[in-house]
Short mmCIF file of C-alpha atoms in Angstrom, two decimals:
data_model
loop_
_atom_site.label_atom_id
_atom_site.label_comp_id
_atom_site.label_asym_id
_atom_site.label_seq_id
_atom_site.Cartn_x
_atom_site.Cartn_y
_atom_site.Cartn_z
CA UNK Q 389 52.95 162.17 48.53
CA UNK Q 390 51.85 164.96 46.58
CA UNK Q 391 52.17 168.86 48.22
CA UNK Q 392 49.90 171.76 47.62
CA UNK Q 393 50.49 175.05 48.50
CA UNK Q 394 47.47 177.10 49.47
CA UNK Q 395 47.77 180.40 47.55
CA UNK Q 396 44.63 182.63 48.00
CA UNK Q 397 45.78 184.31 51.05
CA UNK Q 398 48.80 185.53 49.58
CA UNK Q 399 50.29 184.65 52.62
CA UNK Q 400 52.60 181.90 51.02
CA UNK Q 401 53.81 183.75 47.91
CA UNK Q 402 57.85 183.74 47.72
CA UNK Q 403 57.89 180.70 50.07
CA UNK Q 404 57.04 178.31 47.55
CA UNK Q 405 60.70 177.64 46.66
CA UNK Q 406 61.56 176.23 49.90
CA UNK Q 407 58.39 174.81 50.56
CA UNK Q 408 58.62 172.49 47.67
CA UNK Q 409 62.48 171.72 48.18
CA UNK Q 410 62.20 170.54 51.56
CA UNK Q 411 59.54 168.47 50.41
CA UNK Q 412 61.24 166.97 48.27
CA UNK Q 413 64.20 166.53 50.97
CA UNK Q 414 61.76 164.87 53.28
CA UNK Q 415 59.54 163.36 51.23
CA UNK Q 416 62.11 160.49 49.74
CA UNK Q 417 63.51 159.02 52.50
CA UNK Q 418 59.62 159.31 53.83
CA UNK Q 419 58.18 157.10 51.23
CA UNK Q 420 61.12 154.51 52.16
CA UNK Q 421 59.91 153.84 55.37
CA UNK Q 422 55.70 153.91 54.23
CA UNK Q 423 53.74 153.93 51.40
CA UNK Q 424 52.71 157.05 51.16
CA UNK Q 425 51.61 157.27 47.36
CA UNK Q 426 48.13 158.50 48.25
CA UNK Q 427 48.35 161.32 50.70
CA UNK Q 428 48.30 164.73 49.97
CA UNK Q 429 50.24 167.58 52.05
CA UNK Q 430 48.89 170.90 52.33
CA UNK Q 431 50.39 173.88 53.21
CA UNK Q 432 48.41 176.98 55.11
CA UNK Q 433 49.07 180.10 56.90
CA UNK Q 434 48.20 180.27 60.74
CA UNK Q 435 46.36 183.10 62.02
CA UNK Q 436 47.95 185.91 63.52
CA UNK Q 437 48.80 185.28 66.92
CA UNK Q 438 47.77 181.35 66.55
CA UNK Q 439 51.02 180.02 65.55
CA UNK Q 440 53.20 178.29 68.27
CA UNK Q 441 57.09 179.68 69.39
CA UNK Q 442 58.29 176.92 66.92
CA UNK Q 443 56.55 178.87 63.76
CA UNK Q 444 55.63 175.82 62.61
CA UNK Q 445 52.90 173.18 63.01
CA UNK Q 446 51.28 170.06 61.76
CA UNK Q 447 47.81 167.85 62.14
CA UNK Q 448 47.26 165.00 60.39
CA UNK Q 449 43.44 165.51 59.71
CA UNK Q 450 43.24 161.59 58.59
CA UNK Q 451 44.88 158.86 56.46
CA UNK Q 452 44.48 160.66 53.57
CA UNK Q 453 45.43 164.19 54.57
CA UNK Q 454 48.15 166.30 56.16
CA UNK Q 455 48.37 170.15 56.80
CA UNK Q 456 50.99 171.85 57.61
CA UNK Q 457 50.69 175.85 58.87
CA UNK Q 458 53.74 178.18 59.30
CA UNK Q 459 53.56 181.75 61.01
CA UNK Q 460 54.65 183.78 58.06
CA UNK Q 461 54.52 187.03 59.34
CA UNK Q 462 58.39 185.86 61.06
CA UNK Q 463 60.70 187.23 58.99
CA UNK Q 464 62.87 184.35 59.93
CA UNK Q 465 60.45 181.46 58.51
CA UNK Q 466 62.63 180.26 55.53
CA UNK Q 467 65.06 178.98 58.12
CA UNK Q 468 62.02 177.77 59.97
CA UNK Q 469 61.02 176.19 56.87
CA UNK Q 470 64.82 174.89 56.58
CA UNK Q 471 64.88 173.79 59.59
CA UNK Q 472 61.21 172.11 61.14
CA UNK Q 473 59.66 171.11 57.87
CA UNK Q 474 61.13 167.47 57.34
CA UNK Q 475 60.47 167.01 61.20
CA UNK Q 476 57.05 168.13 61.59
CA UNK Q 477 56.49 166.22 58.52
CA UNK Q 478 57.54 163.26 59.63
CA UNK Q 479 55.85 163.78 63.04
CA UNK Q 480 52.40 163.83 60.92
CA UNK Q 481 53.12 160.91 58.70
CA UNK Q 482 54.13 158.53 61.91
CA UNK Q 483 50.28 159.66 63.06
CA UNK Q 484 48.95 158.79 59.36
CA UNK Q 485 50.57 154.75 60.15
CA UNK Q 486 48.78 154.59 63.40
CA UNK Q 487 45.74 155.46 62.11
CA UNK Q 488 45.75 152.93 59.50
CA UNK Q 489 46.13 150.48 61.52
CA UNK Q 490 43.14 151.09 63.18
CA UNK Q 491 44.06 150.83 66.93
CA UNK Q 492 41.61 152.71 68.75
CA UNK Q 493 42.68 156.31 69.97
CA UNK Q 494 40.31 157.98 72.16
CA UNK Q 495 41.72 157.32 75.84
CA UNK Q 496 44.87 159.44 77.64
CA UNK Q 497 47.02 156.58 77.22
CA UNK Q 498 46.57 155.98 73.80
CA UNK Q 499 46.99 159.70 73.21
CA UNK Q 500 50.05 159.86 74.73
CA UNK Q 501 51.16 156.80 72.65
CA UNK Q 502 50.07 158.05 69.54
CA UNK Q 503 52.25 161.12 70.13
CA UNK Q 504 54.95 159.69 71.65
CA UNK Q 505 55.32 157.41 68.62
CA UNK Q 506 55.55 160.49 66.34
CA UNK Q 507 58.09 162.54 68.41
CA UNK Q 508 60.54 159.76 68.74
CA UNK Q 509 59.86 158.91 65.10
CA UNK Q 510 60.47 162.36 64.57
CA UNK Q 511 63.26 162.69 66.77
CA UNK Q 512 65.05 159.60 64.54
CA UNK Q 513 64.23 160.58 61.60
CA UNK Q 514 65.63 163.81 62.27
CA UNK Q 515 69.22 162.78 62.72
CA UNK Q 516 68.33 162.48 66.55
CA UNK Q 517 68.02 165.75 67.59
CA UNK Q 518 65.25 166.37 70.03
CA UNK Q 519 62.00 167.60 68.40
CA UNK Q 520 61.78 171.68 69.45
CA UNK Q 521 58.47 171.36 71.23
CA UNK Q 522 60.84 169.67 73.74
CA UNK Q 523 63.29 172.74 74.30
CA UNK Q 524 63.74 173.66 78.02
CA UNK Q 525 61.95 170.25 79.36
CA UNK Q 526 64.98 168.05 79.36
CA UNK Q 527 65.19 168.41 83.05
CA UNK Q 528 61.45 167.98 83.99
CA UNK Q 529 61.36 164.60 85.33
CA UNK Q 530 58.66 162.76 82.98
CA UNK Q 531 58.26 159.63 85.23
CA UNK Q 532 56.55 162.10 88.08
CA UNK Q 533 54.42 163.75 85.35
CA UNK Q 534 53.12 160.11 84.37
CA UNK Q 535 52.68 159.25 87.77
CA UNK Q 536 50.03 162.35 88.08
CA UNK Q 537 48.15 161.20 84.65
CA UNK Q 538 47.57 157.51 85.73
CA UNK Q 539 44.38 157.98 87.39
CA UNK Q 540 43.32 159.12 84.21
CA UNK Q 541 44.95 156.88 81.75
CA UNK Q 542 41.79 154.69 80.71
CA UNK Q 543 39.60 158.17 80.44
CA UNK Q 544 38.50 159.12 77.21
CA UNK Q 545 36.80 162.46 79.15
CA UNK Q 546 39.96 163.63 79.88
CA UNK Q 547 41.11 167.61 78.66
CA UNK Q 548 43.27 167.32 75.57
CA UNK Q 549 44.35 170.99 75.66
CA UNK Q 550 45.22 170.12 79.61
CA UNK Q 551 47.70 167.34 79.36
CA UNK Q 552 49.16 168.08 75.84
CA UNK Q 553 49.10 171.75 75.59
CA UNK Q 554 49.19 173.42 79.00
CA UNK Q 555 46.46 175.24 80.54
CA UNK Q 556 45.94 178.41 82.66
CA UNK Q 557 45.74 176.31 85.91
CA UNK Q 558 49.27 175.40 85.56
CA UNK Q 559 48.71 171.38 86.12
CA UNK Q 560 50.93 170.36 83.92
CA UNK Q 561 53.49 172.45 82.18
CA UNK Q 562 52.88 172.87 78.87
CA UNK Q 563 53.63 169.95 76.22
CA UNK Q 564 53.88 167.75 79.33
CA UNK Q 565 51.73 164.66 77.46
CA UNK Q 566 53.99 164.78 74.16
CA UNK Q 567 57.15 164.70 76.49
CA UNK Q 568 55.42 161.17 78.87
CA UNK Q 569 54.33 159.92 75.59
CA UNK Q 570 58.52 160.00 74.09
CA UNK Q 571 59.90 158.98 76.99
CA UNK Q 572 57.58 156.50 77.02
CA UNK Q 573 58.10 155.29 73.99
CA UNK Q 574 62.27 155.42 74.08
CA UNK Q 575 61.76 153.63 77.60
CA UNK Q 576 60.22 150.60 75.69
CA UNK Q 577 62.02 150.22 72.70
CA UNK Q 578 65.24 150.78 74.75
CA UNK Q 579 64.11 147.94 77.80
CA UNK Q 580 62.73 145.51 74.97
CA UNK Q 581 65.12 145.84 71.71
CA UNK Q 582 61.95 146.47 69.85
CA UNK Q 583 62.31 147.78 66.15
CA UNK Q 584 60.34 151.11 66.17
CA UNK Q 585 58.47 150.32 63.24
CA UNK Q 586 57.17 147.02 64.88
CA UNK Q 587 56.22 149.43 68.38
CA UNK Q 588 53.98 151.31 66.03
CA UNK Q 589 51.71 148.32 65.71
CA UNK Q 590 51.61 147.73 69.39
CA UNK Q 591 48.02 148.73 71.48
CA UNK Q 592 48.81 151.35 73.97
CA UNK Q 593 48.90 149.10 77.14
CA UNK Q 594 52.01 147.70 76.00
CA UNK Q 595 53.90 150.33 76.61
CA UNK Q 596 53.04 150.73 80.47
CA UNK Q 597 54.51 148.78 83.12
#
């Protein structure tokens, strides 16, 4: 992988220290797992008052591509950086495998797949800790949130921002798809002795009952 740090804004300069050492940190054990020898990692500022509580974010924009945005006006985002960067980047590269294998992607269930393969990818290649968009959820039963989302699980009309990102009419409480989609996920591999990097290639109806 190769990393570029965007530079006009200004809003990166002093960071790039960090920024390039836990790339470096991440990036090798990365390129273990895939090949990754022709995907390029960018690095961006959010807007103010964009950036979620984590400081941190990621969107793999296609096979090809990563970008990764931190809130720098924290003044605690080199131990953001310390702390999220391999994770979110590893998050994003899990998405970058799906996609090349072409499954298709445009229903609820094979969003909450696609994510739910990247947090527990995350989550493992993280040293097991729990991926922070999950803080304060552990007791928010995931089975009853599913349960509400399977009349819609075939829809590809369904509200992204509503089932993955929380809305103002409260349905679902905020990161509620990402947190199905994990459990999901550890629920299969768990049940079925599944390697996770074999699960990856798996269509999304495999993983519900």
């Amino acid at each position: 992988m190769k990393l570029t740090i965007l530079t006009a804004s200004g809003k990166l300069d002093g960071l790039d220290t960090e920024l390039e050492r836990y790339f470096r940190l991440a990036s090798k054990p990365l390129c273990k797992y895939f090949d990754l020898d022709d995907v390029d990692v960018t690095l961006s500022p959010y807007e103010k008052g964009e950036a979620p509580s984590s400081g941190i974010g990621g969107w793999a924009i296609n096979r090809y591509r990563i970008e990764i945005m931190l809130d720098t006006d924290r003044d605690d985002v080199k131990s953001i950086i310390a702390k999220e960067f391999g994770a979110v980047l590893a998050h994003e590269v899990n998405h970058i495998e799906r996609m090349k294998l072409g499954l298709p992607g445009d229903t609820l269930a094979e969003n909450l797949v696609y994510e739910g393969l990247a947090c527990h990818f995350e989550q493992r290649f993280n040293g097991g800790v729990i991926p922070s968009l999950f803080t304060g959820m552990e007791d928010v039963c995931w089975r009853n949130l599913l349960e509400e989302m399977e009349p819609n699980l075939a829809s590809k009309d369904f509200n992204f921002s509503e089932y993955f990102f929380g809305t103002d009419n409260g349905r679902f409480p905020k990161y509620a798809g990402y947190w199905v989609g994990f459990n999901l996920i550890a629920q299969y591999i768990e049940e079925h002795g599944v390697a996770e990097e074999i699960a990856l290639s798996f269509p999304a109806d495999a993983f519900f009952p």
